[in-house]
Each structure stands twice: as structure tokens, then as C-alpha cells.
mmCIF file of C-alpha atoms in Angstrom:
data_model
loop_
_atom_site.group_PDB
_atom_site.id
_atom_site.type_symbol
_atom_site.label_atom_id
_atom_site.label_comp_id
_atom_site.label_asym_id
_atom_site.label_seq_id
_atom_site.Cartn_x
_atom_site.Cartn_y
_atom_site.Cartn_z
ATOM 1 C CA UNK T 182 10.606 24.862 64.709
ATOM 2 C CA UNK T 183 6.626 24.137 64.354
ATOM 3 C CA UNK T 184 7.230 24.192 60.504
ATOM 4 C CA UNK T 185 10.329 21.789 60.740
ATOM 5 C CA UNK T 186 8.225 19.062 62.861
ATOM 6 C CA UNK T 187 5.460 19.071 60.674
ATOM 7 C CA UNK T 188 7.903 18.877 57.297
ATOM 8 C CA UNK T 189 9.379 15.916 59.233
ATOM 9 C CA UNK T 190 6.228 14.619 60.219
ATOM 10 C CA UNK T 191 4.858 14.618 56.658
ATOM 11 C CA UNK T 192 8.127 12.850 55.234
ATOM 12 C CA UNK T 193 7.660 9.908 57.721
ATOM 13 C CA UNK T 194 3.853 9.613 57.225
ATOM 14 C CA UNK T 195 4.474 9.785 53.326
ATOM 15 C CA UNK T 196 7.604 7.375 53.077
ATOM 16 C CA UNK T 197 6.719 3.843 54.054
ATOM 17 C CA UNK T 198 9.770 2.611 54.889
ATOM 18 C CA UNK T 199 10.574 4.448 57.655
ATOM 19 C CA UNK T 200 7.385 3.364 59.954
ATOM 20 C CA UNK T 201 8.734 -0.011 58.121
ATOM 21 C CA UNK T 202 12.047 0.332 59.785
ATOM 22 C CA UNK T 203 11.313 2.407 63.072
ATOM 23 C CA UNK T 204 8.809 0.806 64.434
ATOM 24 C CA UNK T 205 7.301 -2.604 62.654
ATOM 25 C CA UNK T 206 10.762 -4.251 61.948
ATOM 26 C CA UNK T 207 12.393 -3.507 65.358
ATOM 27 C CA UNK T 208 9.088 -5.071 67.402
ATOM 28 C CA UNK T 209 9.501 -7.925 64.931
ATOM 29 C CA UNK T 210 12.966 -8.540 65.283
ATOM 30 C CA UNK T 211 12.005 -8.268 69.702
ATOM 31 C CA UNK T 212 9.361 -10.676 69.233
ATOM 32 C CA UNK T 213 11.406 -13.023 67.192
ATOM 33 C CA UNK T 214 14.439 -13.945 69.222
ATOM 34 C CA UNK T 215 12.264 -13.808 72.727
ATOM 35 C CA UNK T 216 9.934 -16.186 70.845
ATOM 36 C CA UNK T 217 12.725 -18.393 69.340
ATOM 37 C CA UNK T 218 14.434 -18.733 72.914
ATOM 38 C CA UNK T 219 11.268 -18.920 74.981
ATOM 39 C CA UNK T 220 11.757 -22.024 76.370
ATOM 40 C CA UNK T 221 15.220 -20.682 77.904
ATOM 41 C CA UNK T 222 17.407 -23.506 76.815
ATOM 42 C CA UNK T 223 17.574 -25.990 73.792
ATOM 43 C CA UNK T 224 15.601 -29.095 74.661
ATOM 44 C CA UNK T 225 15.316 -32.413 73.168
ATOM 45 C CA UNK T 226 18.184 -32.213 70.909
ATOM 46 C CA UNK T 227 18.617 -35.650 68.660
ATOM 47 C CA UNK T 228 21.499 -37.500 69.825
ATOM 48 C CA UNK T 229 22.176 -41.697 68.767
ATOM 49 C CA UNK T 230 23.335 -44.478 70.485
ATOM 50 C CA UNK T 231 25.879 -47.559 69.097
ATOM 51 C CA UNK T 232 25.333 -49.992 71.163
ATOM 52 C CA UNK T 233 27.657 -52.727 70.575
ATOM 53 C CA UNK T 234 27.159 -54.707 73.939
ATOM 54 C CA UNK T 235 23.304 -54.854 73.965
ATOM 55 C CA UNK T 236 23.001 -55.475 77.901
ATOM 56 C CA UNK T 237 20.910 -54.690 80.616
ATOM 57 C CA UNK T 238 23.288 -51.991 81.618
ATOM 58 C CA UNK T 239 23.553 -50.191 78.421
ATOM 59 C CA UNK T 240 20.136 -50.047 77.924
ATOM 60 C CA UNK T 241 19.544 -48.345 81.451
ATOM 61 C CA UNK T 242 22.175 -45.734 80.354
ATOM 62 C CA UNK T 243 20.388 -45.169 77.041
ATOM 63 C CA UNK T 244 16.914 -44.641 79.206
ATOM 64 C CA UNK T 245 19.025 -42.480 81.593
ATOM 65 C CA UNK T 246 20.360 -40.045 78.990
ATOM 66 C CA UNK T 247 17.245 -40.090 77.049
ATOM 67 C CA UNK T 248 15.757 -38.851 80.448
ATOM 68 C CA UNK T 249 17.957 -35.871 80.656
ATOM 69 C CA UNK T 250 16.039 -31.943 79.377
ATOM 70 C CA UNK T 251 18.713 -31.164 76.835
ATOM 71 C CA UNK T 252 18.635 -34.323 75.159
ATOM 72 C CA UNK T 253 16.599 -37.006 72.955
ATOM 73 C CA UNK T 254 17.826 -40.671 71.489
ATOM 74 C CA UNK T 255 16.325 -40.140 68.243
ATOM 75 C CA UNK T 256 17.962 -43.353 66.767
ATOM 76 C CA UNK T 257 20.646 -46.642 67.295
ATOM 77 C CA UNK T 258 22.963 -47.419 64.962
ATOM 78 C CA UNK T 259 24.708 -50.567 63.957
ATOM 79 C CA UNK T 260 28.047 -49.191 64.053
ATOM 80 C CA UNK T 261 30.207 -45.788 64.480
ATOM 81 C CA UNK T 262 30.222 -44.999 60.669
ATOM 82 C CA UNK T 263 26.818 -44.957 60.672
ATOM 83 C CA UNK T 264 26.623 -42.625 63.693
ATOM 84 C CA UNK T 265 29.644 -40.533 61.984
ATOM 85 C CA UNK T 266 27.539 -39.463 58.632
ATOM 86 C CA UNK T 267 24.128 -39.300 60.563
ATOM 87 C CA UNK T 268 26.269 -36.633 62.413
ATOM 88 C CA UNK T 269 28.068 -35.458 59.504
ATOM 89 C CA UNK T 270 24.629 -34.897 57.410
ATOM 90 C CA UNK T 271 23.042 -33.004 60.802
ATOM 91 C CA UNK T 272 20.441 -35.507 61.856
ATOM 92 C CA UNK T 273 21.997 -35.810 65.320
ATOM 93 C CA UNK T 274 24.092 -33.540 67.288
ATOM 94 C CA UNK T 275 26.478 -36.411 69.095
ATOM 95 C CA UNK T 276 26.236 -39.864 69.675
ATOM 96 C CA UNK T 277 27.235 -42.651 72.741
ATOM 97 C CA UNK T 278 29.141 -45.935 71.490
ATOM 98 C CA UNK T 279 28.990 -48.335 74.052
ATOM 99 C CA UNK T 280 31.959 -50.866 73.476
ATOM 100 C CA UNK T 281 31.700 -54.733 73.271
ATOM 101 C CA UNK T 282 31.629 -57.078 76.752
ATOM 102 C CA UNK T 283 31.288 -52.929 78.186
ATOM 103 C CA UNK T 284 29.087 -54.790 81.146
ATOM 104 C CA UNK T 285 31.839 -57.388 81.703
ATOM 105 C CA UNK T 286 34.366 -55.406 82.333
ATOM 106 C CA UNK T 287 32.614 -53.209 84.738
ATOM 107 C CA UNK T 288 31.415 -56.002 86.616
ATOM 108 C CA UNK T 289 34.794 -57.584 86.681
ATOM 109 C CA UNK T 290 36.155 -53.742 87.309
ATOM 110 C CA UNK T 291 38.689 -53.620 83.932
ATOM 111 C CA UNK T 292 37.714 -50.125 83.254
ATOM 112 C CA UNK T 293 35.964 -50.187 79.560
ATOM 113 C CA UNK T 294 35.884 -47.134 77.389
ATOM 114 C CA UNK T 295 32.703 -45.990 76.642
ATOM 115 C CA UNK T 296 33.149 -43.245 74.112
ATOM 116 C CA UNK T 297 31.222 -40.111 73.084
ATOM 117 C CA UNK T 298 31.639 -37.833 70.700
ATOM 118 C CA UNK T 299 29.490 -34.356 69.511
ATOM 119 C CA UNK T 300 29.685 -31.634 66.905
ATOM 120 C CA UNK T 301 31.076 -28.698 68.180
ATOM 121 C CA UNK T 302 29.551 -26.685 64.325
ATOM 122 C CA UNK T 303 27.064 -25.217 67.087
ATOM 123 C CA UNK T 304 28.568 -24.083 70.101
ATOM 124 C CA UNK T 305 25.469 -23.870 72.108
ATOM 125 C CA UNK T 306 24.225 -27.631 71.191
ATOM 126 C CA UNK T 307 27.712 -29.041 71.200
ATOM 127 C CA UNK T 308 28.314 -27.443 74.829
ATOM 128 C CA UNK T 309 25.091 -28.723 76.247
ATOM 129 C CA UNK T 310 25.139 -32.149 74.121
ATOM 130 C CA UNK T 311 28.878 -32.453 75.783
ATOM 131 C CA UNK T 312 27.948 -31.793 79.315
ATOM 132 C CA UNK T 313 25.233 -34.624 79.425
ATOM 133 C CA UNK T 314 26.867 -37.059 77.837
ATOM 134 C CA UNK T 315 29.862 -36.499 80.520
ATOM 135 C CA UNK T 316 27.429 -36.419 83.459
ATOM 136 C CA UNK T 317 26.282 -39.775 81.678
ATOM 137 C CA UNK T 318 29.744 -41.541 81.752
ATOM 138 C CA UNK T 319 30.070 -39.971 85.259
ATOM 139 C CA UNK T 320 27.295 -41.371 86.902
ATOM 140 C CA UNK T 321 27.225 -44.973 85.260
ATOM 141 C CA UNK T 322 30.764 -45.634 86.460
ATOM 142 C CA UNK T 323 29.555 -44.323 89.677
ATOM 143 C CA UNK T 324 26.883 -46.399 90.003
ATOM 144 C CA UNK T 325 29.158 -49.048 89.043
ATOM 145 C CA UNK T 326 31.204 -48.167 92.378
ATOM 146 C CA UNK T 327 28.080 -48.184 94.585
ATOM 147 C CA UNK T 328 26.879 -51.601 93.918
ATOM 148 C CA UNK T 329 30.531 -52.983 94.283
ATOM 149 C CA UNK T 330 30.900 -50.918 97.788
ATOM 150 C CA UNK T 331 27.400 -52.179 98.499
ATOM 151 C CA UNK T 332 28.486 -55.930 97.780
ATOM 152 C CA UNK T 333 31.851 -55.193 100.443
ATOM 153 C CA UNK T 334 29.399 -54.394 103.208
ATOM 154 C CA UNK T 335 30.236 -50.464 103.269
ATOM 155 C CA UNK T 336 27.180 -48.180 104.572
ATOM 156 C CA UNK T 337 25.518 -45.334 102.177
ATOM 157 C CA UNK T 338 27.609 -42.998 104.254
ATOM 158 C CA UNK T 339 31.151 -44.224 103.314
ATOM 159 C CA UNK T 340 29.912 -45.248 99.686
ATOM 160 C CA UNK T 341 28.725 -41.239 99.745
ATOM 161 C CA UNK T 342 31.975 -39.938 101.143
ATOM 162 C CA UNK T 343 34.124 -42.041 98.613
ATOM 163 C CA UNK T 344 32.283 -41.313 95.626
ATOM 164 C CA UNK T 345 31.390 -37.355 96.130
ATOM 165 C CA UNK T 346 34.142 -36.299 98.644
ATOM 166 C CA UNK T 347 32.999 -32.950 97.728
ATOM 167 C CA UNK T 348 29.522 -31.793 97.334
ATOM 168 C CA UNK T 349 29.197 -28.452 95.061
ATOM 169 C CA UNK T 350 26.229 -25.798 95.887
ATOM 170 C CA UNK T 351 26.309 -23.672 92.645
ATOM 171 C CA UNK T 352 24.555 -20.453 92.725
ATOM 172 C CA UNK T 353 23.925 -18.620 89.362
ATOM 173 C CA UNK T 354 24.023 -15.209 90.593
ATOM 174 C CA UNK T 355 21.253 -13.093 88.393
ATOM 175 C CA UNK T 356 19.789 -16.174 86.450
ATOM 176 C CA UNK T 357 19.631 -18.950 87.983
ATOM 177 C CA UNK T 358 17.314 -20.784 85.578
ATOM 178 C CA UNK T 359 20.356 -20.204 83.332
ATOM 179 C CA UNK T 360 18.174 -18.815 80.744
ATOM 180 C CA UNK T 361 19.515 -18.229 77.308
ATOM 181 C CA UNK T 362 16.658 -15.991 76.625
ATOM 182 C CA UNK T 363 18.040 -13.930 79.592
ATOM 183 C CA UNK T 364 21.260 -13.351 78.610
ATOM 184 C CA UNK T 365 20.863 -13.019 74.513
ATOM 185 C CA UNK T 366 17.623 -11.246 73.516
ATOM 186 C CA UNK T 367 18.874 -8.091 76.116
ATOM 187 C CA UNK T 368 21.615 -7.858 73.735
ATOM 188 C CA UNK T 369 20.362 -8.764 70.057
ATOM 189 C CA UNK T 370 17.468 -7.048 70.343
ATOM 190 C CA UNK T 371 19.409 -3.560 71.569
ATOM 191 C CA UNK T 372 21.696 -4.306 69.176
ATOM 192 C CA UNK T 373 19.614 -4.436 66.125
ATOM 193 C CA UNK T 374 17.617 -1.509 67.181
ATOM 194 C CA UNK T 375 20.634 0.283 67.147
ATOM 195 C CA UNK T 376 21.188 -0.722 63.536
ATOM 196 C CA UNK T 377 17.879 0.501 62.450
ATOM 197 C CA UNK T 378 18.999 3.756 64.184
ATOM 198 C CA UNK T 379 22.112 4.130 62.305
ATOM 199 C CA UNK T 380 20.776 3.484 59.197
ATOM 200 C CA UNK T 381 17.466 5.274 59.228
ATOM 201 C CA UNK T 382 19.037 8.573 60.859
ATOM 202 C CA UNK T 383 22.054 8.612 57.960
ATOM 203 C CA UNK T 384 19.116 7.565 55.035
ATOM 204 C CA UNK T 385 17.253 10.530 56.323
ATOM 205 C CA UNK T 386 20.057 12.837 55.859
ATOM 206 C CA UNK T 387 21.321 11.140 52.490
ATOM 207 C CA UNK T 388 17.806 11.248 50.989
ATOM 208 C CA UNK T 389 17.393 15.264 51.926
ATOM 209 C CA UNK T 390 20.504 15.515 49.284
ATOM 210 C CA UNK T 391 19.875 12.431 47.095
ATOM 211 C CA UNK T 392 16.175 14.213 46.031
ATOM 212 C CA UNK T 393 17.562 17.610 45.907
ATOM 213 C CA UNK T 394 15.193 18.743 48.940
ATOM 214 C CA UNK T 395 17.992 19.896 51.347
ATOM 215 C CA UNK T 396 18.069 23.782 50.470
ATOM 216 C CA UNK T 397 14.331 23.731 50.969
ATOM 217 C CA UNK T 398 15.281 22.133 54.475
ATOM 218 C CA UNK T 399 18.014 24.701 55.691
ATOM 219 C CA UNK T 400 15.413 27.832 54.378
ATOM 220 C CA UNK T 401 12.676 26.203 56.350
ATOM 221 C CA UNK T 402 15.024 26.940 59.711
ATOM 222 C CA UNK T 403 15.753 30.170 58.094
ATOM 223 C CA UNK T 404 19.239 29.239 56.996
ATOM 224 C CA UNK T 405 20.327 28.142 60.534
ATOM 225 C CA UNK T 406 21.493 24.250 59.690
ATOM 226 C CA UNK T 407 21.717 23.393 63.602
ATOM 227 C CA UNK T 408 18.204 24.236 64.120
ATOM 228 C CA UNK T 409 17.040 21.833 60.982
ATOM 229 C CA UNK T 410 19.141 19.055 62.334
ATOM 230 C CA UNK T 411 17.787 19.427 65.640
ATOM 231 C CA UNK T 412 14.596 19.753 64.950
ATOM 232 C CA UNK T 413 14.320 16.779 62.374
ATOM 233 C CA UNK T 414 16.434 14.211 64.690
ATOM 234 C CA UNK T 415 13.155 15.435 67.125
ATOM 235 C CA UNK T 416 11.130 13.528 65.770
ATOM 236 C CA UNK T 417 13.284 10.427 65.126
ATOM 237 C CA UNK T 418 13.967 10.375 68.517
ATOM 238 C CA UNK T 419 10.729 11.072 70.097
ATOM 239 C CA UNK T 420 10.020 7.952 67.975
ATOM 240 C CA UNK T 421 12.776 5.525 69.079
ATOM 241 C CA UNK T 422 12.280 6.448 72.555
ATOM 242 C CA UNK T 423 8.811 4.739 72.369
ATOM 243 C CA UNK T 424 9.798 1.927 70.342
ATOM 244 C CA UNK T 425 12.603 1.433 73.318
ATOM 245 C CA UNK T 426 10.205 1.853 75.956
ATOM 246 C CA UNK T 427 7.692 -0.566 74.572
ATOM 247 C CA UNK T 428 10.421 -2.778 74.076
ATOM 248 C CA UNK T 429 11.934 -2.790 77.707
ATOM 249 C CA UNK T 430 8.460 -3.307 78.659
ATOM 250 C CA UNK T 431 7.581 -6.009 77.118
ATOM 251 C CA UNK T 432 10.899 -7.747 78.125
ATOM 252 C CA UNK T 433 10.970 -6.645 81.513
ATOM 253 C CA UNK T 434 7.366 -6.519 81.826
ATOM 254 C CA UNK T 435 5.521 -9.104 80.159
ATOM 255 C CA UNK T 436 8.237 -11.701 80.235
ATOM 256 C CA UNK T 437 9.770 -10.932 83.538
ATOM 257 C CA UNK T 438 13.401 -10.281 82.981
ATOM 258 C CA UNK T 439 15.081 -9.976 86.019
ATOM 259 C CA UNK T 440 15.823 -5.961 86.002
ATOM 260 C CA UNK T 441 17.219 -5.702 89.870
ATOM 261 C CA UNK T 442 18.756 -2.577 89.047
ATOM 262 C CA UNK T 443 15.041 -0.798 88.915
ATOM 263 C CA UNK T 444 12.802 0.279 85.564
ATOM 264 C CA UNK T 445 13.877 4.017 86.418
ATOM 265 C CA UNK T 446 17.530 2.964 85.105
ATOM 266 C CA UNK T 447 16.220 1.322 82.126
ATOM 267 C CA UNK T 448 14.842 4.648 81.237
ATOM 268 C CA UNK T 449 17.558 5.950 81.567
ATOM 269 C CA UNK T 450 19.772 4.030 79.026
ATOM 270 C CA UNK T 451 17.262 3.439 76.804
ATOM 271 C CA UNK T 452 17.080 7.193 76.394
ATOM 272 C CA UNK T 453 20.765 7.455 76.781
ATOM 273 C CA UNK T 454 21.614 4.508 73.740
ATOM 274 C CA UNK T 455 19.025 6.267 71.438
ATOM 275 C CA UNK T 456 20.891 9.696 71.504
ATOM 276 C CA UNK T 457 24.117 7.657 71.273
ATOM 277 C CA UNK T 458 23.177 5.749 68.313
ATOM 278 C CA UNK T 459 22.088 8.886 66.636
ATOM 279 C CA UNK T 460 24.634 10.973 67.231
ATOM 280 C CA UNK T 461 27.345 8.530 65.861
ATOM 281 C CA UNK T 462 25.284 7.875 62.576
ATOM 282 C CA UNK T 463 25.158 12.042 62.385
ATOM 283 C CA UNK T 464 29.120 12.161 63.034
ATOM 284 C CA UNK T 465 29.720 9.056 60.488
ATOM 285 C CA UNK T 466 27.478 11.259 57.567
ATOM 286 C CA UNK T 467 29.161 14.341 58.615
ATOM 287 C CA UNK T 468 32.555 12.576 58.108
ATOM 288 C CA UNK T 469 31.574 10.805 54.795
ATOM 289 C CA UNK T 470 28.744 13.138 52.892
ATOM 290 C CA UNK T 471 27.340 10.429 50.618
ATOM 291 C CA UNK T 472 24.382 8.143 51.180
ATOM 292 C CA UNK T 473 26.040 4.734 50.172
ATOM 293 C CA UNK T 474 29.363 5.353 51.621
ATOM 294 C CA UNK T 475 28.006 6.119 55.116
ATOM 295 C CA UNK T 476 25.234 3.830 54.962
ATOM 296 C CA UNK T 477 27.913 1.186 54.333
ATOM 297 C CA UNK T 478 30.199 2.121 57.223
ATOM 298 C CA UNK T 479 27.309 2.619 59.539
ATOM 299 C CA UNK T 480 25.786 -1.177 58.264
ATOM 300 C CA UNK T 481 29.512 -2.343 58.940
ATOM 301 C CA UNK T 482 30.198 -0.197 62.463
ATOM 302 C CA UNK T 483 26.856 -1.970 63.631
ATOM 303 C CA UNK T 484 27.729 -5.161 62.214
ATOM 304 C CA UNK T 485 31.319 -5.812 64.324
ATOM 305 C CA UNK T 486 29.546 -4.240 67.638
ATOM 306 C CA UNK T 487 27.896 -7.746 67.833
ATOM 307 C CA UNK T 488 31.382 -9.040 68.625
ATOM 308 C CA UNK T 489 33.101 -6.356 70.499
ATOM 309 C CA UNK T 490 29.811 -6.371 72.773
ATOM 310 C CA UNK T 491 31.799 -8.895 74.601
ATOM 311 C CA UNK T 492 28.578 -10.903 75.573
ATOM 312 C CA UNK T 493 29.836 -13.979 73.639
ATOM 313 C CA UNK T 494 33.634 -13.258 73.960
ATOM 314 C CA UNK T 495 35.285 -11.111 76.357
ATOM 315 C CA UNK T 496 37.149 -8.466 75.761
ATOM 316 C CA UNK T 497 39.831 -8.666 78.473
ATOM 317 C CA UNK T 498 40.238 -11.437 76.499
ATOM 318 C CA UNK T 499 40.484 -10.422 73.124
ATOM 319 C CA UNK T 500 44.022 -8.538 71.851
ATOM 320 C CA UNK T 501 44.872 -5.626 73.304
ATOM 321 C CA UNK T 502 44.178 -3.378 70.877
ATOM 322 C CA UNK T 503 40.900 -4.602 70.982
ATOM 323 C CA UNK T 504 40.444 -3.662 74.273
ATOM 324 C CA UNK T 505 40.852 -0.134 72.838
ATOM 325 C CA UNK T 506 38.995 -0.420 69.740
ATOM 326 C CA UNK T 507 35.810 -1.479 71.982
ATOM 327 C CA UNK T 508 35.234 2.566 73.410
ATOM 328 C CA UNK T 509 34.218 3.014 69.968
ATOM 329 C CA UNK T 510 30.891 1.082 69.772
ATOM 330 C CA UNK T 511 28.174 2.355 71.377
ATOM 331 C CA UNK T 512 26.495 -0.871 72.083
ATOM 332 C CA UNK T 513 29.593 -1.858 74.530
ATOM 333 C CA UNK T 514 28.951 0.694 76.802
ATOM 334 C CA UNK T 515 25.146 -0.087 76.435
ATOM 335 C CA UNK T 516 26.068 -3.793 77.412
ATOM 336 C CA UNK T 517 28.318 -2.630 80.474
ATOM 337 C CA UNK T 518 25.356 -0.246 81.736
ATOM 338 C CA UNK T 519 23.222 -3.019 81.698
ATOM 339 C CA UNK T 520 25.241 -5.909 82.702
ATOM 340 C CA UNK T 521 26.385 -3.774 85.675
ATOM 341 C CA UNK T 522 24.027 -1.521 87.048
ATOM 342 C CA UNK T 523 20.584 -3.515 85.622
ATOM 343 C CA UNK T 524 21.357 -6.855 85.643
ATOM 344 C CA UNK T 525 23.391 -7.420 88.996
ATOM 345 C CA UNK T 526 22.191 -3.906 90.761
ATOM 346 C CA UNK T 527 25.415 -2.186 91.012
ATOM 347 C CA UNK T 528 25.849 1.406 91.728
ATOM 348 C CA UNK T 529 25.982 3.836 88.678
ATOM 349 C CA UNK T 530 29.205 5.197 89.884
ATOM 350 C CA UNK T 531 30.605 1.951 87.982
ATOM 351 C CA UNK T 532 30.164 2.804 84.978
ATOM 352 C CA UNK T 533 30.566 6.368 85.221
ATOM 353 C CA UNK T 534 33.195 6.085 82.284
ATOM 354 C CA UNK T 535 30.425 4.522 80.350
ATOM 355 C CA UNK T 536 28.124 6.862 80.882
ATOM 356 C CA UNK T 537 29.984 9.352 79.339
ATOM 357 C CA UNK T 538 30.831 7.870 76.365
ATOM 358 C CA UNK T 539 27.569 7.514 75.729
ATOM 359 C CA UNK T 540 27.096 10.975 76.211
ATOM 360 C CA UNK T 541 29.737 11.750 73.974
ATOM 361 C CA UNK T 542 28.586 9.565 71.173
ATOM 362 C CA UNK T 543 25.071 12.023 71.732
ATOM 363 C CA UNK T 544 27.369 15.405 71.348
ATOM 364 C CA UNK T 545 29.804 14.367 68.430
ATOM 365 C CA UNK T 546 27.283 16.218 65.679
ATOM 366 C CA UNK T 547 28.858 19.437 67.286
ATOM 367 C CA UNK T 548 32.463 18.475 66.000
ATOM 368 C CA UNK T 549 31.333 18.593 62.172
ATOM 369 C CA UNK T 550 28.255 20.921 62.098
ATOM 370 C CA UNK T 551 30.093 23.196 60.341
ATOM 371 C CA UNK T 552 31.305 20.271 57.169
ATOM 372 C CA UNK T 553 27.573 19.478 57.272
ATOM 373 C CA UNK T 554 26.287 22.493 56.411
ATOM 374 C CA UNK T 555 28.833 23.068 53.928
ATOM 375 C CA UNK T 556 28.704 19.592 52.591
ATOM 376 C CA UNK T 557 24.679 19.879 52.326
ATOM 377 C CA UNK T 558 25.041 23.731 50.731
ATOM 378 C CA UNK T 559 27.681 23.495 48.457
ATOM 379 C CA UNK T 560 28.074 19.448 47.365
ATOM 380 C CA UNK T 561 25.447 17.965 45.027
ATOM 381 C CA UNK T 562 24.604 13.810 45.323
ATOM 382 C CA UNK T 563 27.353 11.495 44.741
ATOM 383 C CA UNK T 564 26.014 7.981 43.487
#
């Protein structure tokens, strides 16, 4: 075993690209999207104004959304087709039109249309661009309604009770600064690491055959194939494990991610999704013996678990073959563990099933040891 650790040792020290990929691209990639997202939500994105009335009023709704943390009037234009290709060409993310005699009408109460409209080509901007330009056109006409109430001699009590006849307390259970940061770097970053995993376990496999090295490998364990597997994923895991754990610290740590569920149970998965992540690229070579074919599935396999996390989309929600489909990625039962037991402190009795299937992902090398061995004894590299 001593004589397998070192061997493994030596290829890792002597190959660049695996310190490359275990450890220097995975604490970039954790650095990059916490450092992108820092500030927790988009701010100051460009939105213009068409002002076609030019009054007091409009101008005090132009000051009011400019006001507002998600967005900034960058620009006024003379007309809509203006605003349109400004849009069209990216410069802003939505604009307001404010229609002719728009103060007029309010004052004498004919209801004028002021308009909005917002590209929806980024679902994050267009969401947040949509909800402040509605809370916009929502409190103008209300403050349209005050001053007439005012003018009828009704007190700040019935104004209040007409206007708001129900006051919402919202609660964001878990986040409450509603940080995007929050909710996307836990999964991205896992989610790439996992990547790295898959690929880097199946390259060192593929590479043992590729340079004609692997019958060197098995006589090393003294022809016992389990033992070289074992001992070689040692060392890639022993590895991961502190690339995890320096990542979950610095997350949970250093940036303060809410973790209610306790540090001891982010041990726990991180350990857990490391031995799932290798075991499935093991099982995926085992299946499919050749460096490019498996390296392609694997590249593909992590590729979809972005969407069948069910962070953006949920899965309840998708088909229902889907729903089926999901067991199958490691990452989704990485997301539930965390979602459930980590981010909102629920027992681990919830996600039992989850557990398991991680565990399972760990063991599946055990279904095709025996095609390994052959495949690695008795098949030469396939370009």
C-alpha cells in the first residue's frame, strides 16, 4: 500500500495538471462567483426614461426610480424607438414612457397609461428591473390618491386604510437579505468541484492505459486490482477532502453563510459528495473503458446536473420522468442535503433517502471491479 501512495504521489507531483485541476482551478472557480456576486444583488442596472409630458410629476417619478438599489436612469430619450434599439443593442435593461398630458389626467383622475417595458434575455435583471418599475407605477398612482383624499378632508388614517387595506410582513426564512450570493455560489461552486472530480478521477484511470503504465500499476499491488484502485483514489480523495474543507470554510467562514444546520454536517457531506463524485466517475470508466468516451459522458453527466439540481427550476415541476431521472446525479442529492438539513436546520432523518444515494454513488466501483480489471489487463488504448 506504502509503494502505491508514493507511485501516486509521484504522478501528481510530476504531472502539472492535476495540482492545476485539484486544487488551483477549483479555489479559482470559489473565489470567482463569491467575488462576482459579492454585493448580493445586481445594483445600479441602466434603465431610460421617455418622457413625453415633461412635468413636475414625471420628473419626481424619474428621481424616485432612480432612487431605488436595483436601478439607475442612465439616459432620456426622445421617443420609444429610441428607447426600443438602446434596449435592443443592450445599453439599458428596460425603460419608463411617460405618456403626453400624463399629469392632466391624473389630476383630473382619467386614468393615463404610463407604460414600461424590460428585457426578459436576463432573467435575473429583467425580474428585478420588472419589480421596480411596478412598485414605481404603484406608488405614483398612489400618491396620486393621497393628495386627492387629502384635498376631500379624509384623515391619514382612512387615506391609509383605503389605499393599503392590507399591510404584508414578509419574512425570508434563511436569507433574508435575499442574497443571490447565498443561494448560487453553494451550488456552482459544489457543482463545478464535482466536475473537476469526475474528470480528474476518470483521466487518472484513462492515462494509466493511454501510456501503457497500467500492468506496472496492478504488479505494484501484487496483482490484486482492488487494492491499486483503492489505494490510488487515496490520495485523490485525501486531496479533495481539503480542497472541500477549505472551501466550506471560506464560505461559511470568512463570508458568513448562514450554515444553521452546524459545520459538523458540512463535514459530513462534503466528505460524503467527494466519495460520491468519485465513485460515479469509477462506475462511468468501468462501464465505458476508453479515456475520451468516458471523459465525454462524465463532462456531459456533470454538465445537465446544473439543471436537474433543481436550484433554478424545480423538479416537481419538471416532467415526470424527470423527476426520476434526477436520483441519478449526485449533485441533487448534494443540493437536498444542504438545502434541508444545512440551510433551514432540519433533521437528517429527511433526507435519509439522500443519504444513501450518496452512499451508493461511493460503492458502485464494486459492481464492475471485475470488467476493470479485465478491461485494464487484457484491452490496449482505444483513441
Amino acid at each position: 500500500m506504502l509503494s502505491l501512495i508514493r507511485r501516486e504521489i509521484h504522478i501528481l507531483l510530476h504531472h502539472p495538471i492535476y495540482m492545476i485541476c485539484m486544487v488551483i482551478l477549483p479555489l479559482f472557480t470559489m473565489l470567482f462567483f463569491t467575488s462576482v456576486m459579492s454585493e448580493g444583488q445586481p445594483l445600479d442596472m441602466p434603465i431610460g426614461i421617455v418622457d413625453l409630458d415633461n412635468s413636475s410629476t414625471t420628473r419626481k417619478l424619474t428621481r424616485m426610480i432612480d432612487s431605488f438599489q436595483s436601478s439607475r436612469v442612465v439616459a432620456h430619450y426622445a421617443s420609444m424607438e429610441e428607447a426600443r434599439h438602446a434596449m435592443q443593442k443592450n445599453e439599458i435593461y428596460g425603460f419608463l414612457l411617460f405618456p403626453e398630458k400624463m399629469t392632466q389626467d391624473l389630476l383630473s383622475a382619467r386614468q393615463p397609461k404610463m407604460s414600461f417595458y424590460y428585457t426578459n434575455t436576463s432573467l435575473t435583471a429583467g425580474a428585478l428591473i420588472f419589480k421596480e418599475m411596478k412598485t414605481l407605477c404603484t406608488l405614483g398612482s398612489a400618491a396620486v390618491g393621497k393628495a386627492t383624499m387629502q384635498a376631500k378632508g379624509y384623515t391619514n388614517e382612512q387615506i391609509q386604510a383605503f389605499l393599503q387595506p392590507i399591510a404584508l410582513d414578509t419574512h425570508n426564512v434563511g436569507n433574508p437579505w435575499v442574497n443571490y450570493n447565498i443561494y448560487l455560489s453553494t451550488m456552482l461552486v459544489p457543482a463545478i468541484l464535482m466536475l473537476f472530480i469526475f474528470l480528474v478521477t476518470i483521466y487518472s484511470l484513462g492515462t494509466e492505459i493511454k501510456f501503457n503504465t497500467h500492468k506496472e500499476w496492478i504488479e505494484t499491488a501484487g496483482g490484486d486490482f482492488g487494492l491499486a484502485l483503492f489505494c490510488k483514489l487515496c490520495v485523490h480523495t485525501c486531496i479533495w477532502i481539503v480542497v472541500t474543507y477549505i472551501i466550506t470554510f471560506y464560505m461559511f467562514g470568512v463570508l458568513h453563510f448562514p450554515a444553521p444546520g452546524g459545520f459538523w454536517r458540512l463535514a459530513m457531506l462534503g466528505v460524503l459528495t467527494v466519495l460520491a463524485a468519485q465513485g460515479f466517475a469509477v462506475f462511468l470508466f468501468g462501464l465505458i473503458p476508453s479515456l475520451r468516451m468516458a471523459l465525454s459522458i462524465g463532462a456531459l453527466w456533470s454538465v445537465l446536473s446544473f439543471s436537474m439540481v433543481g436550484s433554478a427550476f424545480p423538479i416537481f415541476a419538471m416532467d415526470a420522468p424527470l423527476h426520476t431521472l434526477a436520483w441519478l446525479f449526485p449533485l441533487r442529492h448534494y443540493y437536498l442535503v444542504y438545502q434541508l438539513c444545512i440551510f433551514n436546520d432540519y433533521p437528517l432523518h429527511d433526507v435519509i433517502p439522500n443519504i444513501i444515494a450518496l452512499l451508493c454513488f461511493a460503492f458502485l466501483p464494486i459492481l464492475i471491479i471485475k470488467k476493470m480489471k479485465k478491461a485494464f489487463l487484457e484491452f490496449g488504448y482505444q483513441p
